[in-house]
XYZ file of C-alpha atoms in Angstrom:
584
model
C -98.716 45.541 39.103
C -101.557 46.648 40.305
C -103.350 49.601 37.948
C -101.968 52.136 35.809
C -101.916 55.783 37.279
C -99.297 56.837 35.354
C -99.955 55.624 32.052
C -103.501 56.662 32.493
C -102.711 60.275 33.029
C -100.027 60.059 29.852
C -103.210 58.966 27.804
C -105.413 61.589 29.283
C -102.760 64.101 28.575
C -102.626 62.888 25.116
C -106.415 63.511 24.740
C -106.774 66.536 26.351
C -103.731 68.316 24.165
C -105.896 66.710 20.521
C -108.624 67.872 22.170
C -107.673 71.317 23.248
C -108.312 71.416 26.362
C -104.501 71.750 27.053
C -102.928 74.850 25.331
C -100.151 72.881 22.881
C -98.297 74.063 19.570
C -99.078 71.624 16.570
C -95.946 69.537 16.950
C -97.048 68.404 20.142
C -100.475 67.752 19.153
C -99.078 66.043 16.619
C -96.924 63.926 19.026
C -99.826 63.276 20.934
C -102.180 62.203 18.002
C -99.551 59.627 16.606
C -99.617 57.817 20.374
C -103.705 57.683 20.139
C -103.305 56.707 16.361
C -100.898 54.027 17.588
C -102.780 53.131 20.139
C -105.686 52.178 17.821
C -103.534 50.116 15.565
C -101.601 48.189 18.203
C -104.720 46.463 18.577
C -104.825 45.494 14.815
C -103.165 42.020 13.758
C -101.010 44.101 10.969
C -99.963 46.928 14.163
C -96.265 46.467 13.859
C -96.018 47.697 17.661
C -98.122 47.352 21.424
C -98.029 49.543 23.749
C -96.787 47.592 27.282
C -98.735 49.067 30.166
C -96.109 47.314 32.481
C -92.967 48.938 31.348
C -94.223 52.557 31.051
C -95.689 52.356 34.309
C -92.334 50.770 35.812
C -90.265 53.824 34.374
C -92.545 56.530 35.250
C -92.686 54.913 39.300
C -88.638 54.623 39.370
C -88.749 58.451 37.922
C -91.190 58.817 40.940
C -88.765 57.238 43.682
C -86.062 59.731 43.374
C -85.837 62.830 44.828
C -85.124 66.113 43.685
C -81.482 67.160 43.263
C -81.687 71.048 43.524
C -84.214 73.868 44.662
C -87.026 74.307 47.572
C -88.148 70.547 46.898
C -84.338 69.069 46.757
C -84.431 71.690 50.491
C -87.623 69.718 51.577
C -86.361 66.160 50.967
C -89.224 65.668 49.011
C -89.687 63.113 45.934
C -89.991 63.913 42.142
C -93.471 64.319 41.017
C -93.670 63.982 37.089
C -96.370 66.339 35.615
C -98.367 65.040 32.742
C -96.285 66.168 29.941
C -93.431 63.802 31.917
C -95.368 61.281 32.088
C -96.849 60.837 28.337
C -92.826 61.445 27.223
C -91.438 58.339 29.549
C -94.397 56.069 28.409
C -94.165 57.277 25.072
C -90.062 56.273 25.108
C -90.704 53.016 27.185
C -94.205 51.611 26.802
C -93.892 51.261 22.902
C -92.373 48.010 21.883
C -91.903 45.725 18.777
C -94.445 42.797 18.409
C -92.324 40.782 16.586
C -89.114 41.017 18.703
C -90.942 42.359 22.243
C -87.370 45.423 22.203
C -88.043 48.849 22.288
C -89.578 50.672 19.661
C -87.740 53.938 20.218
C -84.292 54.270 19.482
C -83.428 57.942 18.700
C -85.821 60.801 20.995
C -85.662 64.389 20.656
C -87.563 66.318 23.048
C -87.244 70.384 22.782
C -88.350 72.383 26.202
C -87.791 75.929 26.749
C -85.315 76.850 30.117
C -86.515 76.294 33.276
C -89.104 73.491 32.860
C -87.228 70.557 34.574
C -85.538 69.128 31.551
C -82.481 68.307 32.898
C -84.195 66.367 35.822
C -86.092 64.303 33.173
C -82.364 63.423 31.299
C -81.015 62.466 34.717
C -83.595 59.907 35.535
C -83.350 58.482 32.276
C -79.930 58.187 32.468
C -80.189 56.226 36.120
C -82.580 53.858 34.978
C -80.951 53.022 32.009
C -77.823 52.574 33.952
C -79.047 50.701 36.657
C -83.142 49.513 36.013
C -82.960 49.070 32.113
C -82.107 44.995 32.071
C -78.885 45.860 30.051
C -75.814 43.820 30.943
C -72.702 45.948 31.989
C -74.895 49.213 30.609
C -73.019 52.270 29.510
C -74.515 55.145 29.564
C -72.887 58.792 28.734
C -74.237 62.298 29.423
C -72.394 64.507 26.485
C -72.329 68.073 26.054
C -69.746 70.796 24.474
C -67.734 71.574 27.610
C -67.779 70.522 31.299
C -69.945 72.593 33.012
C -73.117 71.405 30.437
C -72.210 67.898 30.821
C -72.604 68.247 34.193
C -76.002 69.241 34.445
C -77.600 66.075 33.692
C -74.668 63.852 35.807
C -74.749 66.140 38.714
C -78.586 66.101 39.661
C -78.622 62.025 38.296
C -75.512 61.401 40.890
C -77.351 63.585 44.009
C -80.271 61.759 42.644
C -78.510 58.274 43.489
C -76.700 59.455 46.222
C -79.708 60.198 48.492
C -81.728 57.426 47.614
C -79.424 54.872 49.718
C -82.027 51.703 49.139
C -81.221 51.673 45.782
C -77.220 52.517 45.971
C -77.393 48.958 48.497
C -79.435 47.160 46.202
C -77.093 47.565 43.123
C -74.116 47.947 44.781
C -73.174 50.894 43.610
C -69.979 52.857 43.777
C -70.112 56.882 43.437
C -66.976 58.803 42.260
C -66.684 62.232 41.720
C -67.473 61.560 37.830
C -68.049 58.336 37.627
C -71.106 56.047 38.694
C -70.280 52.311 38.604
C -72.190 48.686 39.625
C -69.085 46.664 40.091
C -70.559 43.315 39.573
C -71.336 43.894 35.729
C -69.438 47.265 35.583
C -72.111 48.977 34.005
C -71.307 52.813 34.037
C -72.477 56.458 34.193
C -70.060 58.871 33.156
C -70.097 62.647 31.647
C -68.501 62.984 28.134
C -67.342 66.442 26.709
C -66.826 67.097 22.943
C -66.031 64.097 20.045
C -65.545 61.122 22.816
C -64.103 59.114 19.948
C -64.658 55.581 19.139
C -64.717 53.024 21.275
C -67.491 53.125 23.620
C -70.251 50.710 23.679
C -73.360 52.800 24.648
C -76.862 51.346 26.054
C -78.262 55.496 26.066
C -76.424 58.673 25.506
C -78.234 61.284 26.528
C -77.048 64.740 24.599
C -78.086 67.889 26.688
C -78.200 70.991 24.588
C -77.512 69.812 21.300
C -78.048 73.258 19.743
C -74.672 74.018 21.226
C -72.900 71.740 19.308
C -70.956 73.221 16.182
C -70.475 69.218 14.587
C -72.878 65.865 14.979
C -69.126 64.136 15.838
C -70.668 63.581 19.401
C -74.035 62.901 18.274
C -72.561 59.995 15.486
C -69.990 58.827 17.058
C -72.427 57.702 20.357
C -74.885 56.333 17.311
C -72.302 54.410 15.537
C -71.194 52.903 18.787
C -74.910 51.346 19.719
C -74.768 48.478 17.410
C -73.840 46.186 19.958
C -76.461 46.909 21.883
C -80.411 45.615 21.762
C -82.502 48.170 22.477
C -80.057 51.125 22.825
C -81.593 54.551 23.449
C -80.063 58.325 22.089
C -81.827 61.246 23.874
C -81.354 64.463 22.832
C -82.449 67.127 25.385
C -82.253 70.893 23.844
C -83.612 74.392 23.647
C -83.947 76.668 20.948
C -80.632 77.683 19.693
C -78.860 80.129 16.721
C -77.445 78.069 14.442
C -79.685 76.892 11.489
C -76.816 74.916 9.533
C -75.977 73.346 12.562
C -76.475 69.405 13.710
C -79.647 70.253 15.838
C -81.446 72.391 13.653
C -80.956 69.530 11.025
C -81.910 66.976 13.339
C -84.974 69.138 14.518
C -85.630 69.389 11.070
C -85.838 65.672 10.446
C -88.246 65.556 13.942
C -90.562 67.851 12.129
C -90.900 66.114 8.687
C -91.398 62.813 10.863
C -94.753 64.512 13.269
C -95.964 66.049 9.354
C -95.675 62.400 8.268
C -97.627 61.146 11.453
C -100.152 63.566 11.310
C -100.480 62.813 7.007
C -98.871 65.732 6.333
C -95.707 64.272 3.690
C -94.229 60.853 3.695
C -90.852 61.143 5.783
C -92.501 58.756 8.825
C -89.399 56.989 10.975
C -91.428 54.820 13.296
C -88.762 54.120 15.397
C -87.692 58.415 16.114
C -89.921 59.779 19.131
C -89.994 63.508 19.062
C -91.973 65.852 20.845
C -90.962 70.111 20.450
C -92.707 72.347 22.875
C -93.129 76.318 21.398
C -95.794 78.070 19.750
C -97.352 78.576 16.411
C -96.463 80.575 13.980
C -99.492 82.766 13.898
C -99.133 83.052 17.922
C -98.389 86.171 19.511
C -94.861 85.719 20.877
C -96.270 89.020 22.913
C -99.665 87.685 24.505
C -99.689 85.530 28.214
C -100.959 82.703 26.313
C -98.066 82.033 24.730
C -95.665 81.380 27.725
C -98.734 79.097 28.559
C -98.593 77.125 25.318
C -94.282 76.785 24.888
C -94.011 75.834 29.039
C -95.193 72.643 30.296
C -94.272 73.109 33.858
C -95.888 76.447 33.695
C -96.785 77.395 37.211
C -94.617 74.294 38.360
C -90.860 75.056 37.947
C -91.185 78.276 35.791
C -93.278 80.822 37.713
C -95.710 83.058 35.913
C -94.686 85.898 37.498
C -90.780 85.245 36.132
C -92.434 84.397 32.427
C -94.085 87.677 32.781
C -90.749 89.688 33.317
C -88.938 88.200 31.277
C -91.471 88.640 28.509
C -91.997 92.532 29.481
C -88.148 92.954 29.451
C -88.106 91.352 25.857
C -91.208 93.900 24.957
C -89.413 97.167 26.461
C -85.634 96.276 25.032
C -85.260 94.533 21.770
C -81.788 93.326 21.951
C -83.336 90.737 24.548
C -86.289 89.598 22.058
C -84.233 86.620 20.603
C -83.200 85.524 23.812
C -86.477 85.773 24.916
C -87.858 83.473 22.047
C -85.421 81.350 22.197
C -84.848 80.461 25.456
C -88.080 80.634 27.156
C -90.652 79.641 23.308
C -88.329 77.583 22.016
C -88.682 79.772 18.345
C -85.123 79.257 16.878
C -83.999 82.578 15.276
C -80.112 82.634 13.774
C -78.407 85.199 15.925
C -78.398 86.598 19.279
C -78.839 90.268 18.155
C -80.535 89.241 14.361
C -81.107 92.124 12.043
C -83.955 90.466 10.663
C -87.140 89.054 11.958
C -86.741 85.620 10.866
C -90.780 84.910 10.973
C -91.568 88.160 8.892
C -88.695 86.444 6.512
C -90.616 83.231 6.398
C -93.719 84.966 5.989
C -92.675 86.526 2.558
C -90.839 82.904 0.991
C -93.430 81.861 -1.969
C -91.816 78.860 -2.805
C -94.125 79.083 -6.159
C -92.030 81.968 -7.409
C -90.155 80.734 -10.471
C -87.275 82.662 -11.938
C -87.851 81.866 -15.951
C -91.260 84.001 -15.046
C -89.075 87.088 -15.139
C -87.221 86.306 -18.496
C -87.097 89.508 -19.799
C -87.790 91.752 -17.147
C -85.669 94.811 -15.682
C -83.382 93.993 -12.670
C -80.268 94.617 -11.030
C -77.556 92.538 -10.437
C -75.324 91.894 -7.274
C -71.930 90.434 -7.388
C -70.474 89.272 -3.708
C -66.951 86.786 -4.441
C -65.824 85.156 -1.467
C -62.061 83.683 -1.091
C -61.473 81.008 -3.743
C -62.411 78.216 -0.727
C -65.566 80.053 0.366
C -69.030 81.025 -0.601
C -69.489 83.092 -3.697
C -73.194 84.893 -4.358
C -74.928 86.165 -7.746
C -78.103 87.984 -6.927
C -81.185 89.085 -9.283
C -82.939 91.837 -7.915
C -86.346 92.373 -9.994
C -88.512 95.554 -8.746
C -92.319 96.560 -9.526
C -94.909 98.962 -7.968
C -97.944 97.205 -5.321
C -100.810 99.440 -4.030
C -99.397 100.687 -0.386
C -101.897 99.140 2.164
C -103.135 102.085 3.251
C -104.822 102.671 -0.424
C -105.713 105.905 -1.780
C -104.077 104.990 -4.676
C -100.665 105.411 -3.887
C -97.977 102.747 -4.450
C -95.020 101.100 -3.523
C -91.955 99.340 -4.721
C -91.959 95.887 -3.869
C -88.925 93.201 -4.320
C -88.661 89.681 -5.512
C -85.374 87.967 -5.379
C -83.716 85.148 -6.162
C -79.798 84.366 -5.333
C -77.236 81.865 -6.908
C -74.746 80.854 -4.282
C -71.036 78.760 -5.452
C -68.904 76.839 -3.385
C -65.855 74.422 -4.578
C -66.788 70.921 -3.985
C -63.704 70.765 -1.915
C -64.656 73.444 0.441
C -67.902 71.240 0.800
C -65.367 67.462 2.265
C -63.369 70.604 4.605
C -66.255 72.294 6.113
C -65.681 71.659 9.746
C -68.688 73.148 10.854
C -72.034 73.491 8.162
C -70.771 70.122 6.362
C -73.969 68.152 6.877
C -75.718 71.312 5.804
C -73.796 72.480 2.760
C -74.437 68.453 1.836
C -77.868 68.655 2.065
C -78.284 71.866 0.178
C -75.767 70.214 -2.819
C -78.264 67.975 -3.028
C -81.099 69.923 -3.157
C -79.456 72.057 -5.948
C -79.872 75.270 -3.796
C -75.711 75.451 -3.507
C -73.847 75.604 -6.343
C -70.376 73.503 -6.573
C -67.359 74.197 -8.901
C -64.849 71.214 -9.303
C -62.043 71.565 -7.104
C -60.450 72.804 -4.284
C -61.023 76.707 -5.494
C -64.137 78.493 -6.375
C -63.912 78.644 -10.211
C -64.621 82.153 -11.111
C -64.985 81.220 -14.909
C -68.140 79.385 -14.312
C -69.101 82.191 -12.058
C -68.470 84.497 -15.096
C -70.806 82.087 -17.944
C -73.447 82.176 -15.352
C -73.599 86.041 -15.059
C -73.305 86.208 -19.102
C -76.413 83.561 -19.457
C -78.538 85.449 -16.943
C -77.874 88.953 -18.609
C -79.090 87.143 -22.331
C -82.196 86.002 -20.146
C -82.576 89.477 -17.997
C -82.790 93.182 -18.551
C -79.913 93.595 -16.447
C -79.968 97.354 -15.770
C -76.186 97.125 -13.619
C -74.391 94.555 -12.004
C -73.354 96.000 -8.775
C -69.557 94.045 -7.274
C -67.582 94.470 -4.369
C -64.667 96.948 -5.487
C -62.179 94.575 -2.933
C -62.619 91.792 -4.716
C -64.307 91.306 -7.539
C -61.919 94.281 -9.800
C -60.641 91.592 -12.244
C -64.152 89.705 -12.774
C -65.389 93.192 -13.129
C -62.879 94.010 -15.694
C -63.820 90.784 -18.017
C -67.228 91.343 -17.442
C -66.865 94.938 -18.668
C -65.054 93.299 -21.809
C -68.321 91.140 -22.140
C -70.353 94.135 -22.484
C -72.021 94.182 -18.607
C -72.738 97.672 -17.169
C -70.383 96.709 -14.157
C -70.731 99.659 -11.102
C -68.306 99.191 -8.211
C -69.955 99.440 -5.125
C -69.288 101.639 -2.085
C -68.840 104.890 -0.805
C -69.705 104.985 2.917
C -71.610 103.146 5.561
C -74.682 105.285 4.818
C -74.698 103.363 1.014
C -75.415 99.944 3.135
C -78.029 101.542 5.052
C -80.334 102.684 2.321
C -80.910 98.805 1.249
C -81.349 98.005 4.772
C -84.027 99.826 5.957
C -86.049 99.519 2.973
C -85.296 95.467 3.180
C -86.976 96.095 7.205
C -89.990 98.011 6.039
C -90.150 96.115 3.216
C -90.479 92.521 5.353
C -93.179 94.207 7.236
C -95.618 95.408 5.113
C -94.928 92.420 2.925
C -93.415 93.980 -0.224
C -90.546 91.365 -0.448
C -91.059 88.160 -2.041
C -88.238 85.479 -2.191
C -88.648 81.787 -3.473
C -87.936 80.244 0.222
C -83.986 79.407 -0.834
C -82.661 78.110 2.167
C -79.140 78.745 2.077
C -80.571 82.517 1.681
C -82.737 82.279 4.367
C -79.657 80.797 6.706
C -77.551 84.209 5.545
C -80.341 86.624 6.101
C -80.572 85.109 9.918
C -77.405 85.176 9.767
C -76.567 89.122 9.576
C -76.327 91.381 13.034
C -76.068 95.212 13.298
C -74.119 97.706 14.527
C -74.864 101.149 14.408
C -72.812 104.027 13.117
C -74.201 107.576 13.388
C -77.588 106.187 13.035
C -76.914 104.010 10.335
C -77.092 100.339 10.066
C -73.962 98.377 9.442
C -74.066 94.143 8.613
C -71.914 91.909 10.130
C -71.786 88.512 10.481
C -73.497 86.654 14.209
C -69.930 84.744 14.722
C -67.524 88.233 13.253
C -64.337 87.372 14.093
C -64.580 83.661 15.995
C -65.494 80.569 14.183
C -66.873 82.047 10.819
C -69.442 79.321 10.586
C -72.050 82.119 9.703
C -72.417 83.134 6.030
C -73.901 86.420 4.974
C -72.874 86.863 1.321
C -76.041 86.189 -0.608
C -77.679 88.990 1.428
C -74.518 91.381 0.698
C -75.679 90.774 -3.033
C -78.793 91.763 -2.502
C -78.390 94.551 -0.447
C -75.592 96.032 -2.892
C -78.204 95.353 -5.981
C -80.939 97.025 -4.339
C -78.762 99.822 -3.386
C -78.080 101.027 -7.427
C -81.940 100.167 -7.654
C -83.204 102.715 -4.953
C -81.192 105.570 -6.537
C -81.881 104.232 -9.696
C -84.769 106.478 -10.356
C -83.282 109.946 -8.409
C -82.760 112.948 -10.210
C -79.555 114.256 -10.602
C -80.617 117.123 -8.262
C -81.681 115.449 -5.192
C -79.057 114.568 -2.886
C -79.199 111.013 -1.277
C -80.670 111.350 1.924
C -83.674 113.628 0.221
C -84.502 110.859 -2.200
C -84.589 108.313 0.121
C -87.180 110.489 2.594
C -89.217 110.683 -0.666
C -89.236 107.010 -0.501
C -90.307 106.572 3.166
C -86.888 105.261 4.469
C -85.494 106.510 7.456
C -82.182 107.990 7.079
C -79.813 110.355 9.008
């Protein structure tokens, strides 16, 4: 094979993103600087892998044979032309290979690209060469997705792909059914797959196309679990941004994350044998500025037009109920709800994960109560307040909020989950949920818990929810607790609320980075009600995978604290104006 074009540009591109000279957010500068650190120890006798010229070029030239499925080049008959990003991510998955065995290094990839930038025409032609190029005897390779139509996107384009290219259909032998693509001579296969596919199948590559759509891994696992006959199998999950931060992908993405840290020396969770690469922006980037479509697109100017990033940026800027689907969809930031309450980055922005609760022994706070059903989440939330110089000076202060939140679930509610299992797992064993033996939520432990924090607190009032915690109430009143039943009108909710907003901005709320609080305050969307703000949860009605009731504590605590300090005189809405929050 006569020189390397292809792998020469994936190197340059590798360099010129470490370098800056290509506009990149840290994870793929990190992806890139593990390939040039790889690089340099392949050539080391102790390099556990080498980097194979041959087969990354081979991949990247098939890619290169087929032509486009859809748009003004599919019109034009013209052939797929990968773009440097393409090209490092194919050598990257292909090129890498074990010295000692001479398979594939990479068996699990996870590449994130925001809409529009040709990823589905990247899982297609992996897909086909798996299927037909790869090597692998009677090959079986899936395209999954949640329903139909998404599962179709990647088999579609890879079947028009085939279809028109009729050198290689004759070469293979290939037979092309509506939803099937088959070489009859070692029935190797290409085939959509929608939902759990169940077990049975004997995959060479899945390739999983949105995975932030998926409510469960069963898809994901099941394709994983079903590999082990299989040499060098390869799972390649293609995704956007998405809502859900307990679900599979975000968990997944997650992992990606820890593994470029590791790569770049940054922790010690390094798989060697995951590939991931996650195209958005910083978090100190303006999600506002041109240079930011720039950074999160790779086919900027290619198949996403400036002029369309533009618009649909201005759009986002002029009407906020289209800012998270802005981020999400076209800079790959993943915020928790379509229509959030919360700006999840100001959120992360206050976490101080050095905050330690037995620092407040002793100090004033106020208390919120939130029970759930006896099979769902129940919250306990310590709300401690204190005055901070207002940035504008002069003297004058503000309150500001730290808060910490206790949330319960019965470990039997934990096996049922059908949705946030693998997340309510991981946060069992990170001690930030609570479990209570059982199939119910035991409300006596609930009850010793509150009694130990008020010996260790100044608890000034323990706020509950009059629907459903009256009898813990009543107990707790027996046990001495200044117990106030919360309510009395949609404008009580409010108050919390926009101090919580105002608070976030100007940075007078602290919380220890909990994150089974940080997945309920993403969690919450609004509705308005004669100018008030009213919290509900993202999925209200549906699937109730969303939880919201650690932030219902909170926001009931801080309610009692805000009128805490009100004289008798001053009606509601004039005490809050004193404060600075906005009210009817």
């Amino acid at each position: 094979m006569a020189g390397y074009p292809n792998v020469n540009a994936a190197n340059k591109y590798a360099r010129d993103v470490v370098g800056g000279r290509i506009p990149a957010c840290k994870w793929v500068r990190f992806a890139c600087k593990r390939h040039l650190d790889d690089l340099v120890k392949s050539k080391k006798r102790t390099g556990k892998w080498r980097f194979d010229k041959d087969e990354a070029e081979k991949v990247c030239r098939f890619a290169q044979l087929m032509p486009h499925a859809k748009g003004k080049w599919a019109a034009k008959a013209e052939l797929i032309v990968l773009e440097p990003w393409q090209k490092f991510i194919l050598c990257s998955i292909f090129g890498w290979l074990s010295k000692k065995t001479g398979q594939r290094r990479f068996r699990e990839v996870y590449c994130e690209v925001p809409r529009k930038n040709g990823k589905s025409v990247l899982a297609a032609v992996i897909g086909l060469y798996m299927w037909c190029a790869d090597g692998e005897f009677g090959a079986e390779v899936y395209c999954g997705a949640t329903t139909e139509k998404q599962a179709m996107e990647v088999f579609r384009p890879a079947k028009q792909m085939l279809t028109r290219t009729k050198k290689l259909v004759k070469a293979i032998g290939a037979e092309i059914m509506a939803r099937n693509l088959s070489i009859p001579r070692d029935e190797s296969r290409f085939e959509p797959v929608i939902g759990d596919p169940g077990d049975g199948s004997s995959p060479s590559c899945a390739v999983v196309d949105e995975y932030h759509e998926h409510p469960t891994p069963a898809l994901y696992e099941t394709m994983m679990t079903g590999m082990g006959a299989r040499d060098q199998p390869l799972m390649f999950a293609i995704t956007t941004a998405g809502f859900n931060l307990a679900g599979p992908c975000y968990i997944h993405r997650s992992q990606v994350c820890d593994m470029l840290n590791a790569a770049a020396g940054i922790g010690d969770q390094h798989n060697e044998e995951q590939f991931g690469i996650i195209y958005t922006i910083d978090d100190d980037d303006d999600w506002e500025s041109p240079t930011a479509l720039r950074k999160a697109n790779p086919n900027f100017g290619v198949s996403v037009s400036e002029e369309y990033l533009l618009r649909a940026q201005a759009n986002a800027r002029r009407y906020p109920s289209r800012q998270n689907a802005f981020k999400t969809k076209h800079l790959n930031i993943w915020v928790s709800a379509a229509h959030a309450w919360l700006n999840m980055s100001d959120w992360a922005a206050c976490g101080d994960t050095s905050l330690n609760i037995e620092d407040f022994y002793g100090k004033p706070c106020w208390m919120g109560v939130d029970l759930a059903s006896k099979s769902d989440i129940t919250a306990v939330a310590l709300v401690f307040r204190d005055k901070v110089e207002s940035p504008e000076g002069s003297g004058k202060y503000k309150d500001r909020w730290t808060v910490f939140c206790r949330s319960y679930l019965p470990e039997g509610a934990v096996e049922r989950a059908s949705h946030n299992q693998k997340a309510y797992e991981g946060w069992v064993h990170d001690g930030a949920l609570l479990t209570t033996d059982g199939d119910e939520t035991d409300f006596d432990v609930v009850r010793d818990d509150i009694h130990d924090l008020a010996e260790l607190f100044d608890v000034k009032e323990l706020v509950y929810d009059k629907w459903r915690a009256t009898q813990l109430a009543h107990q707790l009143l027996k046990d001495g607790a200044n117990a106030v039943e919360f309510g009395g009108g949609y404008h009580i909710m409010n108050m919390p609320m926009r101090e919580v907003e105002a608070a976030l901005l100007s940075g007078r709320f602290r919380h220890d980075g909990d994150p089974v609080l940080t997945w309920m305050a993403g969690n919450i969307v609004t509705r308005e009600h004669k100018g008030c703000l009213v919290p509900m949860k993202a999925d209200e009605g549906k699937t109730n995978m969303r939880k919201i009731d650690g932030m219902i504590a909170i926001l009931m605590a801080m309610s009692r604290a805000l009128l805490a300090d009100a004289p008798q005189e001053d009606t509601v809405s004039e005490h809050l104006e004193k404060h600075g929050i906005r009210t009817l």
